[in-house]
Short mmCIF file of C-alpha atoms and ligand atoms in Angstrom, two decimals:
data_model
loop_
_atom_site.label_atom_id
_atom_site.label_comp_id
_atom_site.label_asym_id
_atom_site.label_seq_id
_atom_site.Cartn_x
_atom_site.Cartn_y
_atom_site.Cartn_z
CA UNK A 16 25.35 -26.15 5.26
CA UNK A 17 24.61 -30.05 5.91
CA UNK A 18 20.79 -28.71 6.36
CA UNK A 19 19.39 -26.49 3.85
CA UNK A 20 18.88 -23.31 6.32
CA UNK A 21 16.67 -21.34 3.51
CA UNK A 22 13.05 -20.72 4.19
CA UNK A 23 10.53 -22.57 1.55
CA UNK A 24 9.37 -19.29 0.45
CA UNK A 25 12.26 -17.60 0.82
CA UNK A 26 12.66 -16.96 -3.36
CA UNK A 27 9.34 -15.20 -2.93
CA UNK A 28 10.17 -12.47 -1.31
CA UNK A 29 10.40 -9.55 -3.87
CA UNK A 30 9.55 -6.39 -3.33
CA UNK A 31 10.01 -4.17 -6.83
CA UNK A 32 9.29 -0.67 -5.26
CA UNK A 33 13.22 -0.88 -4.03
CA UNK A 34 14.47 -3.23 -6.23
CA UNK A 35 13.99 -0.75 -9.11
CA UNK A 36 15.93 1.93 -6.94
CA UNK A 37 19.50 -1.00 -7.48
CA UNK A 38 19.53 -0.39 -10.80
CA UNK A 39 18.66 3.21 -10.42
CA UNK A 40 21.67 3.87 -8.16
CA UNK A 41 23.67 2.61 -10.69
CA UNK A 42 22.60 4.50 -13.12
CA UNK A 43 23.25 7.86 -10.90
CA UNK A 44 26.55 6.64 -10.47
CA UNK A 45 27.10 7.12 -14.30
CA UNK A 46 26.12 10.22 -14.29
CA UNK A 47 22.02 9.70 -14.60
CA UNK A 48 20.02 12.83 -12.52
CA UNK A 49 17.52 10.96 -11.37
CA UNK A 50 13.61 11.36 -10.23
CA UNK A 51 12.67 8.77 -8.05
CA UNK A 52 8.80 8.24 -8.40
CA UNK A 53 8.91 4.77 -6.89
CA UNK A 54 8.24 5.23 -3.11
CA UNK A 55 5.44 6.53 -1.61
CA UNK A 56 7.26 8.96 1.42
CA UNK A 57 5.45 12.13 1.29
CA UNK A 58 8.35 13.40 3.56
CA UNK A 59 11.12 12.45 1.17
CA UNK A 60 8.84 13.90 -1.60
CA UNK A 61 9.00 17.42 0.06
CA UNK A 62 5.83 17.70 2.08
CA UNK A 63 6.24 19.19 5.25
CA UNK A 64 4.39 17.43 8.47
CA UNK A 65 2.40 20.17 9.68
CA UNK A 66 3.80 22.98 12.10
CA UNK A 67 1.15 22.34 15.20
CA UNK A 68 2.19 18.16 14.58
CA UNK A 69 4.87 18.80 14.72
CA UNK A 70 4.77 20.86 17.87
CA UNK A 71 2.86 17.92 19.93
CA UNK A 72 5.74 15.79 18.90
CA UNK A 73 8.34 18.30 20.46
CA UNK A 74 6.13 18.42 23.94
CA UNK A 75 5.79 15.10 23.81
CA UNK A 76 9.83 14.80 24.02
CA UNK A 77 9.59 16.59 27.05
CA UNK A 78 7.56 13.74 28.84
CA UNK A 79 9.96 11.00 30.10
CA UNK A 80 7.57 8.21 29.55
CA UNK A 81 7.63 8.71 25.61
CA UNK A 82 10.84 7.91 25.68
CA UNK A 83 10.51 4.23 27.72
CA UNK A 84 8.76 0.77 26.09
CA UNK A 85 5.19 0.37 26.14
CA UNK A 86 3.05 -2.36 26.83
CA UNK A 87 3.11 -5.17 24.23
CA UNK A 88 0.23 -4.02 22.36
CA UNK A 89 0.53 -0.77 22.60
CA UNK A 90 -0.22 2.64 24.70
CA UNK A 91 -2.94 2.16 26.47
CA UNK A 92 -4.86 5.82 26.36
CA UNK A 93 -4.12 5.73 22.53
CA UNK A 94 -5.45 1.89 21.81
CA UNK A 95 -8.61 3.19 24.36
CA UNK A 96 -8.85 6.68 22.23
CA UNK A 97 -8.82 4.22 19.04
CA UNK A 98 -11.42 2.38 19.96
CA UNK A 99 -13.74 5.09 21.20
CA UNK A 100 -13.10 6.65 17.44
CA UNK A 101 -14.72 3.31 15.83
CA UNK A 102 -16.97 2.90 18.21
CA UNK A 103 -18.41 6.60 17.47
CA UNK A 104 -19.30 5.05 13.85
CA UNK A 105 -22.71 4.85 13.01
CA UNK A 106 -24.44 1.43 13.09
CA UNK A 107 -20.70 -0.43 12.58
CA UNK A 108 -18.70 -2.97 14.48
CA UNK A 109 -18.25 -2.14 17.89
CA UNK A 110 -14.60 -3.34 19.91
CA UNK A 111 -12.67 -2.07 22.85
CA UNK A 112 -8.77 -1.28 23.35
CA UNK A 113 -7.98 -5.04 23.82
CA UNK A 114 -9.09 -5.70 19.73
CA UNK A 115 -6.12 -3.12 18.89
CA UNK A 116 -2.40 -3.97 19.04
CA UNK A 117 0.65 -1.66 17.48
CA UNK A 118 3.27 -2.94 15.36
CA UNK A 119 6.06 -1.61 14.24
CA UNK A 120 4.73 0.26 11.24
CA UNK A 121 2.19 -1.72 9.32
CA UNK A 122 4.82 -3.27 7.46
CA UNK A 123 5.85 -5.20 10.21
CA UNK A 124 1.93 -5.94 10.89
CA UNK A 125 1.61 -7.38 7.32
CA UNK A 126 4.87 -9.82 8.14
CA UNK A 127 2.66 -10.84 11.57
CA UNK A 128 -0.02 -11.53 10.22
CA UNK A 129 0.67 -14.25 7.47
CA UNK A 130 3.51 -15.24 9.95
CA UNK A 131 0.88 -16.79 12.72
CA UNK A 132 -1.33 -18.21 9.78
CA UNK A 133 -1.05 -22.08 9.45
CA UNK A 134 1.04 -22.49 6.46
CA UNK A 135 -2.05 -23.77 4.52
CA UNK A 136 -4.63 -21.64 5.52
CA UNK A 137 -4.02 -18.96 2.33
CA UNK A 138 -5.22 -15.17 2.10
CA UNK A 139 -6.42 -14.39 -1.96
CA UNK A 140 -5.50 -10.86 -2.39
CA UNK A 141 -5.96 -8.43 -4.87
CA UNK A 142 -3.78 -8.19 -8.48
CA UNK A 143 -1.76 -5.73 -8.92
CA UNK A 144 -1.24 -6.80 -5.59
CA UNK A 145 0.88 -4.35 -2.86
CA UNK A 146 4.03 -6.52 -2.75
CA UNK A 147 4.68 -6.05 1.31
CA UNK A 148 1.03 -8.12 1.72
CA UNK A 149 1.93 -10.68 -1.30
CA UNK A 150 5.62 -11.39 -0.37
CA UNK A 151 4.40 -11.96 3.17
CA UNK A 152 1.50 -14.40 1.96
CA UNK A 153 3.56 -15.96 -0.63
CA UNK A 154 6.25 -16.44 2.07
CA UNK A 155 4.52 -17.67 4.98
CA UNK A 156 2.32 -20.30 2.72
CA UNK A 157 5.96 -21.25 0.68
CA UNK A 158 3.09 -20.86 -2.62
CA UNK A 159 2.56 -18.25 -5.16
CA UNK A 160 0.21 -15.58 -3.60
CA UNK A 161 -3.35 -16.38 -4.77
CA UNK A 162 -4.85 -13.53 -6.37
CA UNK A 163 -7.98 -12.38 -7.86
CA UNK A 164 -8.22 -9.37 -10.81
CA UNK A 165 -8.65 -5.82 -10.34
CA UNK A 166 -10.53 -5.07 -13.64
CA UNK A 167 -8.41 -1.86 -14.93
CA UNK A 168 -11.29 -1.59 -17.82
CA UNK A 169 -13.81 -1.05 -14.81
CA UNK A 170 -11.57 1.67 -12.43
CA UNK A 171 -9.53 -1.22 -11.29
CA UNK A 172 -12.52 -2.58 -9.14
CA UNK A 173 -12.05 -6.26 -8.09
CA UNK A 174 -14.05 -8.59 -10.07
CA UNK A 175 -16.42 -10.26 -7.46
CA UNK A 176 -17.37 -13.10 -9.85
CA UNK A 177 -13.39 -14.19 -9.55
CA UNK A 178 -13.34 -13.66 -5.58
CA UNK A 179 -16.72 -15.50 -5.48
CA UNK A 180 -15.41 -18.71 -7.70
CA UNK A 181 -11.73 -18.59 -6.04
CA UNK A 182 -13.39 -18.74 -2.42
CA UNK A 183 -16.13 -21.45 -3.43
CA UNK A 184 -13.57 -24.00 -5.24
CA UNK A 185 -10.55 -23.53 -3.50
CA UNK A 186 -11.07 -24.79 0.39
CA UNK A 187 -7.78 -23.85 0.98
CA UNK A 188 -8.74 -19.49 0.71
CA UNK A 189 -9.28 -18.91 4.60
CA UNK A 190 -8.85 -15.10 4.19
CA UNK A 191 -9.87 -12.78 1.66
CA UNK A 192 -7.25 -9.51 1.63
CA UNK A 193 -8.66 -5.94 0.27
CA UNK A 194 -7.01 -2.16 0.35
CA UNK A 195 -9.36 0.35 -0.05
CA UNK A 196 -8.14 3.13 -1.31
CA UNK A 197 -5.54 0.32 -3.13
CA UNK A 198 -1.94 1.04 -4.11
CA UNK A 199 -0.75 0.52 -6.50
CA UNK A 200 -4.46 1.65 -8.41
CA UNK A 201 -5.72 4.56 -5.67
CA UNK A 202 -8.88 3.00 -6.55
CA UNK A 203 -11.62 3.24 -3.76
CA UNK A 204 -14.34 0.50 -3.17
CA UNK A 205 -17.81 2.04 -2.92
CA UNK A 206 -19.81 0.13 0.18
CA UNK A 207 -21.81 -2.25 -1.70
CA UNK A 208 -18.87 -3.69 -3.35
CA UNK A 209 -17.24 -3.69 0.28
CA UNK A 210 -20.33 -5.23 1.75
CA UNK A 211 -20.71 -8.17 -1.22
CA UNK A 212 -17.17 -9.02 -0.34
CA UNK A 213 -18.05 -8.92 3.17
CA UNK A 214 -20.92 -11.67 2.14
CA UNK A 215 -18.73 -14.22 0.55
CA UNK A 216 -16.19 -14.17 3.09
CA UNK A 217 -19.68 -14.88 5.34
CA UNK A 218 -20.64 -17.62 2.98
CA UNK A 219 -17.07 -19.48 3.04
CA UNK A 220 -16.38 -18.99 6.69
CA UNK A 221 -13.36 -16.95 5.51
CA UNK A 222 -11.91 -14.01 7.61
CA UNK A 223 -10.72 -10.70 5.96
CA UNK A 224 -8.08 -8.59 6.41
CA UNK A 225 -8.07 -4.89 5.01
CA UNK A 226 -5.42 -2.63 4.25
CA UNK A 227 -6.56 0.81 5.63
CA UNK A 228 -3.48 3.41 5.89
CA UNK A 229 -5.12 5.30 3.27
CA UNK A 230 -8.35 5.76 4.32
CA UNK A 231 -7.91 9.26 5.63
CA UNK A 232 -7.02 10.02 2.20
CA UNK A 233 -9.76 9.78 -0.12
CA UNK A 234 -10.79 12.59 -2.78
CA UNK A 235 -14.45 12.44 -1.93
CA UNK A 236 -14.38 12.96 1.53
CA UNK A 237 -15.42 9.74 2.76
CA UNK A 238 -13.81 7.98 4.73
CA UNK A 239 -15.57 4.31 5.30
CA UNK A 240 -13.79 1.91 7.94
CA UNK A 241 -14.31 -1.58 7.99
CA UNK A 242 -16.14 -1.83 11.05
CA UNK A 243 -18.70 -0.09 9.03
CA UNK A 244 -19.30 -2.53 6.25
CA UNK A 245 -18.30 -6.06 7.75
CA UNK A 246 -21.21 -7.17 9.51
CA UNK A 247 -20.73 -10.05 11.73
CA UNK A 248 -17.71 -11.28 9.65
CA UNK A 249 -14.40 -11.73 11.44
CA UNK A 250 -11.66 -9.00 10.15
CA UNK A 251 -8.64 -7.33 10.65
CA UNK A 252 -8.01 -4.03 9.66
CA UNK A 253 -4.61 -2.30 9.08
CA UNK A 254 -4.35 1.20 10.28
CA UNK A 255 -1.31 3.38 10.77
CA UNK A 256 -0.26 7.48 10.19
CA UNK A 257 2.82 6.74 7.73
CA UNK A 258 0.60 8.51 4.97
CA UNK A 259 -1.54 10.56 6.88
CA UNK A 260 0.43 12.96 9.22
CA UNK A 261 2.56 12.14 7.56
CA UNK A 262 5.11 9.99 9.32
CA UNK A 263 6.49 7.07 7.61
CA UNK A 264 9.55 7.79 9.84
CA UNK A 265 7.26 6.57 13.25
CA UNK A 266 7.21 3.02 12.04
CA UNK A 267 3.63 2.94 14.28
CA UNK A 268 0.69 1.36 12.89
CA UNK A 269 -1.74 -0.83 14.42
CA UNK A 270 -4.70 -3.54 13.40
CA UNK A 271 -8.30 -3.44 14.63
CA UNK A 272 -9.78 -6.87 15.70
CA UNK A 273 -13.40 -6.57 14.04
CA UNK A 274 -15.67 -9.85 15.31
CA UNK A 275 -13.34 -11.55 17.19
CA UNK A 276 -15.59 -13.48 19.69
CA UNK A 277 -18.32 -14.65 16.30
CA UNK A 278 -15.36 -17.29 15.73
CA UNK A 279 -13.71 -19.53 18.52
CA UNK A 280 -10.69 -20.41 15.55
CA UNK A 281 -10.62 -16.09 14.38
CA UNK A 282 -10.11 -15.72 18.07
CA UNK A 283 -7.36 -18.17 19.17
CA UNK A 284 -5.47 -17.12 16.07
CA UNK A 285 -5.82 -13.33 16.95
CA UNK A 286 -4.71 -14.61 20.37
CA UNK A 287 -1.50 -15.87 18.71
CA UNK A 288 -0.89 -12.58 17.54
CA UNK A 289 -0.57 -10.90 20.87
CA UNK A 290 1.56 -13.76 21.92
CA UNK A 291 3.75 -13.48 19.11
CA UNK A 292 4.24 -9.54 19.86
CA UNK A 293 4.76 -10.90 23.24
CA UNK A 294 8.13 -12.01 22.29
CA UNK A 295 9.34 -8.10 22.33
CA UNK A 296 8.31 -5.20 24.04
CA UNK A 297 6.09 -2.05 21.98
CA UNK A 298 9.23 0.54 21.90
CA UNK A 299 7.27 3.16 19.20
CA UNK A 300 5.76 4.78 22.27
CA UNK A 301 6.20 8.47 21.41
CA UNK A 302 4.24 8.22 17.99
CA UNK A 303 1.71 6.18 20.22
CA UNK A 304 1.43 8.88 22.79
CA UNK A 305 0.83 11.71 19.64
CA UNK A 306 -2.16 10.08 18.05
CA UNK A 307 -4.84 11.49 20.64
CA UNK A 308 -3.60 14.49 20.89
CA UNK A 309 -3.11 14.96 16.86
CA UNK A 310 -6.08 13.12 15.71
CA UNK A 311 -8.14 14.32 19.04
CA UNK A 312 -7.18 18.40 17.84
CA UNK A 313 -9.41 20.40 15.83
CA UNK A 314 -7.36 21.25 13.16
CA UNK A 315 -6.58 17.41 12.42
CA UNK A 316 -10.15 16.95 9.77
CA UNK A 317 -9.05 19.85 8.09
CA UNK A 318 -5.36 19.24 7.81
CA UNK A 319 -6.72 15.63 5.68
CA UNK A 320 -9.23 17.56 4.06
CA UNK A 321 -6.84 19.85 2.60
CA UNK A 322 -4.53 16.99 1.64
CA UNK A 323 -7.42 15.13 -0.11
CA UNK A 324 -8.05 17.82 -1.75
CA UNK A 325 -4.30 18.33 -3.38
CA UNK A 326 -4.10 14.65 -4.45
CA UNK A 327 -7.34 15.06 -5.80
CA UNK A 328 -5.79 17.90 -8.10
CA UNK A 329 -2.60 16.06 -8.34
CA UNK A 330 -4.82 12.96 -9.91
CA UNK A 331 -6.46 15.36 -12.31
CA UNK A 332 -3.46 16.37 -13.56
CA UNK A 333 -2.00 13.01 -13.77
CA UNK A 334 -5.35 12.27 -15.87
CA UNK A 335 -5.32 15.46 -18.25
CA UNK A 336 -1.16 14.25 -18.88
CA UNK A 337 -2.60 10.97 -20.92
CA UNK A 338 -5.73 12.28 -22.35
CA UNK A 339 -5.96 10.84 -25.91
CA UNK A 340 -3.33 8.60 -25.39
CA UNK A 341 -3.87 5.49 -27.48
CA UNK A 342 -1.47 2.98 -25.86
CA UNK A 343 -2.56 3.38 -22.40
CA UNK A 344 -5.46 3.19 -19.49
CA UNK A 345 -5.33 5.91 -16.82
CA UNK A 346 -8.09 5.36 -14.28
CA UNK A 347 -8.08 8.34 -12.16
CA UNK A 348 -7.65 7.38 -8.93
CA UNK A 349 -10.23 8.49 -6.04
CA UNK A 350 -7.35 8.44 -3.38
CA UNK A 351 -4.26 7.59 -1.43
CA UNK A 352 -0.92 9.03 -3.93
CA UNK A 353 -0.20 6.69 -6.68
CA UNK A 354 -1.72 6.63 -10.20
CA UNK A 355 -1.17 3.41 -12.30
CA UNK A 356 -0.60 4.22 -16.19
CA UNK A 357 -1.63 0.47 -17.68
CA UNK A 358 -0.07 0.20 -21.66
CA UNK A 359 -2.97 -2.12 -23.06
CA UNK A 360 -2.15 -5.26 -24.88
CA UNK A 361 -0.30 -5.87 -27.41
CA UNK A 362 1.50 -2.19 -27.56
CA UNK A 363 4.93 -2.96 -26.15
CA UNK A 364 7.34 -5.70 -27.83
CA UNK A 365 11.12 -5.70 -27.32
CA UNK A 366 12.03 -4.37 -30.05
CA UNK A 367 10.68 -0.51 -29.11
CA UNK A 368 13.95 1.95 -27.31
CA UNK A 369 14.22 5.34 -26.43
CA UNK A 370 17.48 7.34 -26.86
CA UNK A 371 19.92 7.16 -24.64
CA UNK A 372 22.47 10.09 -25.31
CA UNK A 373 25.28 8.71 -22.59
CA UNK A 374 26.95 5.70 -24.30
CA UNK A 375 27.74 4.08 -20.92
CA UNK A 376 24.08 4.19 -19.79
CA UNK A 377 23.01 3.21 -22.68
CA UNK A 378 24.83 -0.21 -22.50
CA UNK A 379 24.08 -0.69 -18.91
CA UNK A 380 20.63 -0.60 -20.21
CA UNK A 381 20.97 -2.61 -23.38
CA UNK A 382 22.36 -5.24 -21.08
CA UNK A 383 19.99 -4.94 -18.35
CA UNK A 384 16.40 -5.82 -20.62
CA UNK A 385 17.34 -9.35 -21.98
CA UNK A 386 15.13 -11.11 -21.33
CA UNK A 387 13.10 -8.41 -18.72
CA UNK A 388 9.28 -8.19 -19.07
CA UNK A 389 8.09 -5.88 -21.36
CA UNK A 390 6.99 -3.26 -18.92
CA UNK A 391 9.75 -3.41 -17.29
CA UNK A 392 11.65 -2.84 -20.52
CA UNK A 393 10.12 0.17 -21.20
CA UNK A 394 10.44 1.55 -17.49
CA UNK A 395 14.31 0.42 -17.61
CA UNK A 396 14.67 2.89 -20.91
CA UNK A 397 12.78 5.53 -18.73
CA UNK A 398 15.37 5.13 -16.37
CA UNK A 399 18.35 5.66 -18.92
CA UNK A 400 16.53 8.34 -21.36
CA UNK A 401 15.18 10.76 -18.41
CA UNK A 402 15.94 9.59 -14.96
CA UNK A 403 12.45 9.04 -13.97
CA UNK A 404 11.87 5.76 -11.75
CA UNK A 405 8.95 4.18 -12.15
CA UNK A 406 7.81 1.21 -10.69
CA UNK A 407 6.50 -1.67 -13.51
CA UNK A 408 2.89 -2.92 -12.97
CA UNK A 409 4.48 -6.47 -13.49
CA UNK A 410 6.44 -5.76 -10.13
CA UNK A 411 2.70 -5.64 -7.89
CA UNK A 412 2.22 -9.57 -9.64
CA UNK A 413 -0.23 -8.51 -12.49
CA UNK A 414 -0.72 -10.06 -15.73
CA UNK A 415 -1.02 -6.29 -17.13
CA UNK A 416 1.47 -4.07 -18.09
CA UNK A 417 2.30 -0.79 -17.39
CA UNK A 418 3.33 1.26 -14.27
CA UNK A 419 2.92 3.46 -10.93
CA UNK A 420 3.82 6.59 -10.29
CA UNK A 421 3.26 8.90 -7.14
CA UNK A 422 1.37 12.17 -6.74
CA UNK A 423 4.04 13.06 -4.40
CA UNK A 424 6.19 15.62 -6.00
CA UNK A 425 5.47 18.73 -4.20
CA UNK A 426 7.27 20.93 -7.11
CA UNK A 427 4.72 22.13 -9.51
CA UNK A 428 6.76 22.41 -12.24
CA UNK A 429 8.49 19.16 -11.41
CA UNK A 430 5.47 17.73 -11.64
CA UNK A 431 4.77 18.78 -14.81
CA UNK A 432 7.81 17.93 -16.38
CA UNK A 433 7.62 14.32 -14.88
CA UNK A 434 4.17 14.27 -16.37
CA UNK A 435 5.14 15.84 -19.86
CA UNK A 436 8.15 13.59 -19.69
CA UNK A 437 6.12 10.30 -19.42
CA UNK A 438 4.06 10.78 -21.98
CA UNK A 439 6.36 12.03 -24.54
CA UNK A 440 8.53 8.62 -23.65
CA UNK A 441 4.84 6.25 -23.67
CA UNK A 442 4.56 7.92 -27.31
CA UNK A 443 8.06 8.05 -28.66
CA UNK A 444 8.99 4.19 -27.36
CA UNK A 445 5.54 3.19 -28.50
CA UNK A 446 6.08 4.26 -32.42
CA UNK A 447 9.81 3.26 -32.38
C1 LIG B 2 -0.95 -0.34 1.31
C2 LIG B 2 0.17 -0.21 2.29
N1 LIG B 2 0.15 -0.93 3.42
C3 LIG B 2 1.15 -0.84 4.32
C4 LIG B 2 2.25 -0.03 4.10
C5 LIG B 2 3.33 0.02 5.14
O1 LIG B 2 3.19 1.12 5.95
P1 LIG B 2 4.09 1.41 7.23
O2 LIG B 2 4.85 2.65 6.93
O3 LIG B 2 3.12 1.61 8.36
O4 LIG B 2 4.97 0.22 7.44
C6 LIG B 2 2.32 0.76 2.94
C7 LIG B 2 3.48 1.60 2.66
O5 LIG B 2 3.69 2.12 1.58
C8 LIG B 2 1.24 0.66 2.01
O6 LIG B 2 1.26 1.35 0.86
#
């Protein structure tokens, strides 16, 4: 090309989740029966939307208007249903239908949202980070995402004291990113942690934007919005029912526009949001058109209560799996579906294997880890010695090591023999 056509930041779009599942096609193709443990899709992972959902969705086929575009932010009956449901909140934020706009699925709201920023205006996020938000950050601003650290030796909470000095000495931080519950961790934020983020962002004149599509799953019950703990500080807040009918399939999620008019700059760049979206028409009207009438029905609170409650039992499990285990911190998580196994420092080198019976996978492997991080060494041999994917804690940018797993299998014993399986492979690779 006699112009170089390449985005700035286009080498910083990774996304580790999929790349893993490359190499673990491959690997089927040789013969590999493989677990994939990588993506979090309830529906591929054999749950079942249920019955009565799946029922409004049917009806809902029979109305000719689900099937037509929508207006550019979204349904208007569901955005003014939305914002009735916040404003019911005790004591929070209040906004009205105009402060919520639909994407297409959240991931495309993530890409929006860093897409509008000014290139130097930066969002610090969280580390592990969710790769779709740091990409998208580390894209947009053509910089390594800025991060601060999830302390995995305090239940993966973030460490305010980093947030606090990364805000106060770097001008550049105009946006301070959270998910609460987090993936990859499933750790959830208490309120006063929430709020004392909420502060500094109120100190620094920052803005913050938090990840909220699992919110509806959390073990305790609770479920906190932001409008709740923000105060007066502008925010957006990410929202969607990939995990929680569950429908990844809908690609519909939406963000909430918390504080808008506190912050003339907030505002013009939220306005720049609705222009962007401008630029096509809504089309995901017929997931739009089911949220009233799913999250409106009676039987909606207990249909999350009883998945909160699974997970919850699913993160025991996960938990009683690495009891005792030396090498390794495993936080239980207090929702959403992943569980993060950490290996602590210092116990992987690349020296340590596992057997690898078929000689062709076994090369493929031996080939594949020069030169690889060492968690990602270790989740490579997974690969070629069981089948189980994994996805390396080095692939959510985190100095740890380690990895994530889902609490998505809906096979009990499946389940358990994933479970067995990883441990027996953390011990046997950690003494070879
Ligand atoms: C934290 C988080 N945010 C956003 C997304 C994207 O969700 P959607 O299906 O709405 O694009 C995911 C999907 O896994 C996620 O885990």
């Amino acid at each position: 090309m006699r112009r170089d056509i390449v985005h700035v930041g286009a080498g910083n779009l990774t996304y580790e989740i999929r790349e893993i599942v490359v190499v673990g096609r491959d690997l089927a193709n040789l013969g590999v029966e493989m677990t994939w443990e990588n993506i979090g899709d309830p529906v591929q992972k054999g749950e079942a939307p249920p019955g009565w959902i799946r029922e409004i969705v049917h009806d809902l086929l029979d109305e000719p208007n689900s099937w037509a575009y929508c207006d550019t932010a979204g349904v208007p009956e569901t955005r003014e249903f939305l914002a009735a449901r916040v404003n019911q909140r005790d004591g929070g934020v209040r906004i009205t239908a105009a402060d919520i706009l639909f994407f297409n699925g959240l991931g495309d709201a993530v890409s929006k949202v860093y897409g509008q920023l000014r290139r130097e205006a930066r969002v610090l996020g969280p580390s592990p980070a969710y790769s779709t938000h740091s990409s998208a950050e580390s894209a947009s601003s053509g910089y390594k995402h800025l991060t601060y650290d999830l302390d995995p030796h305090n239940g993966w909470m973030p460490d305010l004291d980093d947030i606090r000095m990364k805000v106060k000495y770097n001008d550049s931080i105009a946006g301070i990113l959270l998910l609460t519950p987090d993936n990859p961790t499933g750790a959830v934020y208490p309120r006063a942690l929430l709020e004392e983020i909420a502060e500094i962002a109120r100190q620094h004149d920052c803005f913050i934007i938090t990840d909220e599509i699992y919110a509806h799953i959390v073990f305790d019950g609770s479920h906190l919005h932001a409008s709740e703990w923000v105060g007066d500080v502008p925010a957006i807040a990410m929202r969607g029912i990939s995990k929680e009918y569950p429908w990844p399939g809908s690609r519909c999620g939406w963000i909430e526009v918390l504080n808008r008019d506190r912050d003339e700059n907030f505002s013009r760049y939220c306005a720049s949001l609705l222009a962007a979206k401008r630029l096509e028409v809504s089309s995901t009207t017929l997931p739009q058109m089911s949220i009233p009438r799913v999250m409106g029905d009676s039987r909606y609170l207990p249909h999350l209560l009883r998945r909160e409650q699974l997970f919850d039992r699913r993160a025991d499990e996960a938990v009683a799996a690495f009891a005792d285990c030396d090498s390794v911190v495993a936080n239980k998580p207090g929702g959403a579906f992943y569980f993060t196994v950490m290996l602590k420092d210092g116990v992987l080198n690349d020296r340590q294997t596992l057997a690898i019976e078929n000689r062709a996978v076994r090369e493929r492997i031996e080939k594949m880890v020069a030169g690889v991080a060492p968690d990602k060494r270790f989740v490579y041999y997974l690969m070629g010695a069981t089948g189980i994917v994994v996805v390396p804690l080095t692939g959510f940018q985190s100095d740890h090591h380690g990895f994530r797993i889902t609490l998505l299998e809906s096979d009990d014993a499946k389940r358990a023999w994933i479970l067995r399986t990883l441990r027996e492979s953390i011990d046997t690779y950690v003494a070879s």
